[in-house]
């Protein structure tokens, strides 16, 4: 007669299986716990990075807007003081663009017939061309 020793019948076998099952459950539980904690940490870092990038972008935009605002404010008084000099208005818009890389177009528009009863519209306009040169022209017509 063959004698088979069953793991489940001996105390040491049952104890070994129980220890292995408890260890496997603990391992699985700790693995799931660490996975969840890692996911939360990665999300936190991603959100912090996004906030940092957003703050940096906002600061850059504010710097550009502030420099444009200062340039326009510094030019506005000059336009007021010399508004009777029609030809100077072309030079003012061109100078504004040449002194500030953030500005891509500038115009000084006057009320109809401001300079001449024959000329209804007067609005000198300067803008950057495709190759970066500054182009100045007159805006406003009957259309």
PDB file of C-alpha atoms in Angstrom:
ATOM      1  CA  UNK A   1       0.000   0.000   0.000  1.00  0.00           C
ATOM      2  CA  UNK A   2       1.225   3.308  -0.999  1.00  0.00           C
ATOM      3  CA  UNK A   3       1.246   5.957   1.514  1.00  0.00           C
ATOM      4  CA  UNK A   4       0.529   9.429   0.381  1.00  0.00           C
ATOM      5  CA  UNK A   5       1.212  12.283   2.614  1.00  0.00           C
ATOM      6  CA  UNK A   6      -1.224  15.052   2.031  1.00  0.00           C
ATOM      7  CA  UNK A   7      -0.218  18.619   2.736  1.00  0.00           C
ATOM      8  CA  UNK A   8      -3.665  19.378   3.979  1.00  0.00           C
ATOM      9  CA  UNK A   9      -3.626  16.653   6.582  1.00  0.00           C
ATOM     10  CA  UNK A  10      -0.488  17.615   8.398  1.00  0.00           C
ATOM     11  CA  UNK A  11      -0.380  20.552  10.757  1.00  0.00           C
ATOM     12  CA  UNK A  12       2.778  21.961   9.223  1.00  0.00           C
ATOM     13  CA  UNK A  13       1.253  21.789   5.738  1.00  0.00           C
ATOM     14  CA  UNK A  14      -1.921  23.573   6.791  1.00  0.00           C
ATOM     15  CA  UNK A  15       0.092  26.164   8.685  1.00  0.00           C
ATOM     16  CA  UNK A  16       2.346  26.763   5.660  1.00  0.00           C
ATOM     17  CA  UNK A  17      -0.636  27.261   3.348  1.00  0.00           C
ATOM     18  CA  UNK A  18      -2.298  29.627   5.797  1.00  0.00           C
ATOM     19  CA  UNK A  19       0.894  31.685   6.171  1.00  0.00           C
ATOM     20  CA  UNK A  20       1.280  31.821   2.378  1.00  0.00           C
ATOM     21  CA  UNK A  21      -2.337  32.939   1.915  1.00  0.00           C
ATOM     22  CA  UNK A  22      -2.049  35.636   4.584  1.00  0.00           C
ATOM     23  CA  UNK A  23       1.285  36.796   3.102  1.00  0.00           C
ATOM     24  CA  UNK A  24      -0.219  36.909  -0.403  1.00  0.00           C
ATOM     25  CA  UNK A  25      -3.190  38.923   0.880  1.00  0.00           C
ATOM     26  CA  UNK A  26      -0.897  41.349   2.716  1.00  0.00           C
ATOM     27  CA  UNK A  27       1.309  41.705  -0.351  1.00  0.00           C
ATOM     28  CA  UNK A  28      -1.704  42.363  -2.594  1.00  0.00           C
ATOM     29  CA  UNK A  29      -3.149  44.863  -0.125  1.00  0.00           C
ATOM     30  CA  UNK A  30       0.157  46.740   0.209  1.00  0.00           C
ATOM     31  CA  UNK A  31       0.656  46.715  -3.574  1.00  0.00           C
ATOM     32  CA  UNK A  32      -2.808  48.234  -4.141  1.00  0.00           C
ATOM     33  CA  UNK A  33      -2.242  50.778  -1.378  1.00  0.00           C
ATOM     34  CA  UNK A  34       1.127  51.890  -2.797  1.00  0.00           C
ATOM     35  CA  UNK A  35      -0.337  52.044  -6.283  1.00  0.00           C
ATOM     36  CA  UNK A  36      -3.158  54.344  -5.134  1.00  0.00           C
ATOM     37  CA  UNK A  37      -0.715  56.528  -3.196  1.00  0.00           C
ATOM     38  CA  UNK A  38       1.559  56.777  -6.248  1.00  0.00           C
ATOM     39  CA  UNK A  39      -1.316  57.788  -8.504  1.00  0.00           C
ATOM     40  CA  UNK A  40      -2.355  60.542  -6.076  1.00  0.00           C
ATOM     41  CA  UNK A  41       1.224  61.804  -5.782  1.00  0.00           C
ATOM     42  CA  UNK A  42       1.683  61.887  -9.554  1.00  0.00           C
ATOM     43  CA  UNK A  43      -1.575  63.827  -9.894  1.00  0.00           C
ATOM     44  CA  UNK A  44      -0.464  66.310  -7.214  1.00  0.00           C
ATOM     45  CA  UNK A  45       2.891  66.869  -8.920  1.00  0.00           C
ATOM     46  CA  UNK A  46       1.201  67.294 -12.307  1.00  0.00           C
ATOM     47  CA  UNK A  47      -1.233  69.857 -10.897  1.00  0.00           C
ATOM     48  CA  UNK A  48       1.601  71.745  -9.165  1.00  0.00           C
ATOM     49  CA  UNK A  49       3.572  71.773 -12.414  1.00  0.00           C
ATOM     50  CA  UNK A  50       0.537  73.016 -14.353  1.00  0.00           C
ATOM     51  CA  UNK A  51      -0.031  75.816 -11.808  1.00  0.00           C
ATOM     52  CA  UNK A  52       3.633  76.785 -12.040  1.00  0.00           C
ATOM     53  CA  UNK A  53       3.540  76.905 -15.834  1.00  0.00           C
ATOM     54  CA  UNK A  54       0.299  78.872 -15.755  1.00  0.00           C
ATOM     55  CA  UNK A  55       1.744  81.408 -13.317  1.00  0.00           C
ATOM     56  CA  UNK A  56       4.807  81.800 -15.505  1.00  0.00           C
ATOM     57  CA  UNK A  57       2.670  82.332 -18.600  1.00  0.00           C
ATOM     58  CA  UNK A  58       0.468  84.852 -16.796  1.00  0.00           C
ATOM     59  CA  UNK A  59       3.563  86.786 -15.705  1.00  0.00           C
ATOM     60  CA  UNK A  60       4.895  86.837 -19.267  1.00  0.00           C
ATOM     61  CA  UNK A  61       1.556  88.097 -20.597  1.00  0.00           C
ATOM     62  CA  UNK A  62       1.368  90.773 -17.894  1.00  0.00           C
ATOM     63  CA  UNK A  63       4.907  91.910 -18.763  1.00  0.00           C
ATOM     64  CA  UNK A  64       4.005  92.249 -22.438  1.00  0.00           C
ATOM     65  CA  UNK A  65       0.762  94.078 -21.689  1.00  0.00           C
ATOM     66  CA  UNK A  66       2.506  96.405 -19.240  1.00  0.00           C
ATOM     67  CA  UNK A  67       5.232  97.292 -21.727  1.00  0.00           C
ATOM     68  CA  UNK A  68       2.629  97.990 -24.428  1.00  0.00           C
ATOM     69  CA  UNK A  69       0.564 100.073 -22.001  1.00  0.00           C
ATOM     70  CA  UNK A  70       3.600 102.127 -20.971  1.00  0.00           C
ATOM     71  CA  UNK A  71       4.625 102.659 -24.606  1.00  0.00           C
ATOM     72  CA  UNK A  72       1.144 103.859 -25.558  1.00  0.00           C
ATOM     73  CA  UNK A  73       0.839 106.098 -22.488  1.00  0.00           C
ATOM     74  CA  UNK A  74       4.251 107.607 -23.197  1.00  0.00           C
ATOM     75  CA  UNK A  75       3.191 108.337 -26.778  1.00  0.00           C
ATOM     76  CA  UNK A  76      -0.331 109.630 -26.078  1.00  0.00           C
ATOM     77  CA  UNK A  77       0.811 112.895 -24.497  1.00  0.00           C
ATOM     78  CA  UNK A  78       3.078 113.548 -27.482  1.00  0.00           C
ATOM     79  CA  UNK A  79       0.163 113.096 -29.885  1.00  0.00           C
ATOM     80  CA  UNK A  80      -1.931 115.509 -27.799  1.00  0.00           C
ATOM     81  CA  UNK A  81       0.826 118.125 -27.761  1.00  0.00           C
ATOM     82  CA  UNK A  82       1.500 117.915 -31.509  1.00  0.00           C
ATOM     83  CA  UNK A  83      -1.873 116.987 -32.954  1.00  0.00           C
ATOM     84  CA  UNK A  84      -1.824 120.023 -35.246  1.00  0.00           C
ATOM     85  CA  UNK A  85       1.205 118.625 -37.117  1.00  0.00           C
ATOM     86  CA  UNK A  86      -0.385 116.204 -39.566  1.00  0.00           C
ATOM     87  CA  UNK A  87       2.860 114.793 -40.987  1.00  0.00           C
ATOM     88  CA  UNK A  88       4.278 114.109 -37.513  1.00  0.00           C
ATOM     89  CA  UNK A  89       1.479 111.608 -36.839  1.00  0.00           C
ATOM     90  CA  UNK A  90       2.971 109.210 -39.423  1.00  0.00           C
ATOM     91  CA  UNK A  91       6.338 109.453 -37.681  1.00  0.00           C
ATOM     92  CA  UNK A  92       4.772 108.844 -34.254  1.00  0.00           C
ATOM     93  CA  UNK A  93       3.124 105.562 -35.285  1.00  0.00           C
ATOM     94  CA  UNK A  94       6.324 104.401 -36.989  1.00  0.00           C
ATOM     95  CA  UNK A  95       8.475 105.314 -33.979  1.00  0.00           C
ATOM     96  CA  UNK A  96       6.093 103.523 -31.613  1.00  0.00           C
ATOM     97  CA  UNK A  97       6.563 100.301 -33.569  1.00  0.00           C
ATOM     98  CA  UNK A  98      10.313 100.650 -33.962  1.00  0.00           C
ATOM     99  CA  UNK A  99      10.756 101.152 -30.190  1.00  0.00           C
ATOM    100  CA  UNK A 100       8.541  98.254 -29.064  1.00  0.00           C
ATOM    101  CA  UNK A 101       8.797  94.757 -30.551  1.00  0.00           C
ATOM    102  CA  UNK A 102       5.545  93.659 -28.908  1.00  0.00           C
ATOM    103  CA  UNK A 103       3.459  96.136 -30.907  1.00  0.00           C
ATOM    104  CA  UNK A 104       2.674  94.959 -34.429  1.00  0.00           C
ATOM    105  CA  UNK A 105       0.442  97.809 -35.556  1.00  0.00           C
ATOM    106  CA  UNK A 106      -0.378 101.348 -34.426  1.00  0.00           C
ATOM    107  CA  UNK A 107      -2.719 104.047 -35.609  1.00  0.00           C
ATOM    108  CA  UNK A 108      -3.724 107.540 -34.606  1.00  0.00           C
ATOM    109  CA  UNK A 109      -7.271 108.217 -35.807  1.00  0.00           C
ATOM    110  CA  UNK A 110      -8.878 111.664 -35.831  1.00  0.00           C
ATOM    111  CA  UNK A 111     -12.461 112.826 -36.024  1.00  0.00           C
ATOM    112  CA  UNK A 112     -13.819 113.407 -39.529  1.00  0.00           C
ATOM    113  CA  UNK A 113     -12.610 116.664 -41.111  1.00  0.00           C
ATOM    114  CA  UNK A 114     -10.184 117.329 -38.211  1.00  0.00           C
ATOM    115  CA  UNK A 115      -7.406 118.659 -40.455  1.00  0.00           C
ATOM    116  CA  UNK A 116      -9.150 119.639 -43.625  1.00  0.00           C
ATOM    117  CA  UNK A 117     -12.745 120.301 -44.634  1.00  0.00           C
ATOM    118  CA  UNK A 118     -12.017 118.442 -47.897  1.00  0.00           C
ATOM    119  CA  UNK A 119     -10.501 115.360 -46.216  1.00  0.00           C
ATOM    120  CA  UNK A 120     -13.016 113.472 -44.106  1.00  0.00           C
ATOM    121  CA  UNK A 121     -10.776 110.732 -42.694  1.00  0.00           C
ATOM    122  CA  UNK A 122      -7.249 110.920 -41.371  1.00  0.00           C
ATOM    123  CA  UNK A 123      -5.702 107.929 -39.600  1.00  0.00           C
ATOM    124  CA  UNK A 124      -2.015 107.237 -40.139  1.00  0.00           C
ATOM    125  CA  UNK A 125      -1.294 103.558 -39.606  1.00  0.00           C
ATOM    126  CA  UNK A 126       2.013 101.703 -39.268  1.00  0.00           C
ATOM    127  CA  UNK A 127       2.441  97.944 -39.171  1.00  0.00           C
ATOM    128  CA  UNK A 128       5.169  95.375 -39.541  1.00  0.00           C
ATOM    129  CA  UNK A 129       5.525  93.793 -42.967  1.00  0.00           C
ATOM    130  CA  UNK A 130       6.313  90.142 -43.626  1.00  0.00           C
ATOM    131  CA  UNK A 131      10.068  90.714 -43.469  1.00  0.00           C
ATOM    132  CA  UNK A 132       9.824  92.874 -40.322  1.00  0.00           C
ATOM    133  CA  UNK A 133      10.088  96.271 -41.989  1.00  0.00           C
ATOM    134  CA  UNK A 134       7.647  98.960 -40.892  1.00  0.00           C
ATOM    135  CA  UNK A 135       5.032 100.033 -43.425  1.00  0.00           C
ATOM    136  CA  UNK A 136       3.151 103.299 -42.922  1.00  0.00           C
ATOM    137  CA  UNK A 137      -0.039 104.250 -44.755  1.00  0.00           C
ATOM    138  CA  UNK A 138      -3.249 106.214 -44.458  1.00  0.00           C
ATOM    139  CA  UNK A 139      -6.376 104.413 -43.259  1.00  0.00           C
ATOM    140  CA  UNK A 140      -9.931 105.539 -43.744  1.00  0.00           C
ATOM    141  CA  UNK A 141     -11.969 106.247 -46.817  1.00  0.00           C
ATOM    142  CA  UNK A 142     -15.616 106.463 -47.814  1.00  0.00           C
ATOM    143  CA  UNK A 143     -16.036 102.669 -48.020  1.00  0.00           C
TER     144      UNK A 143
END
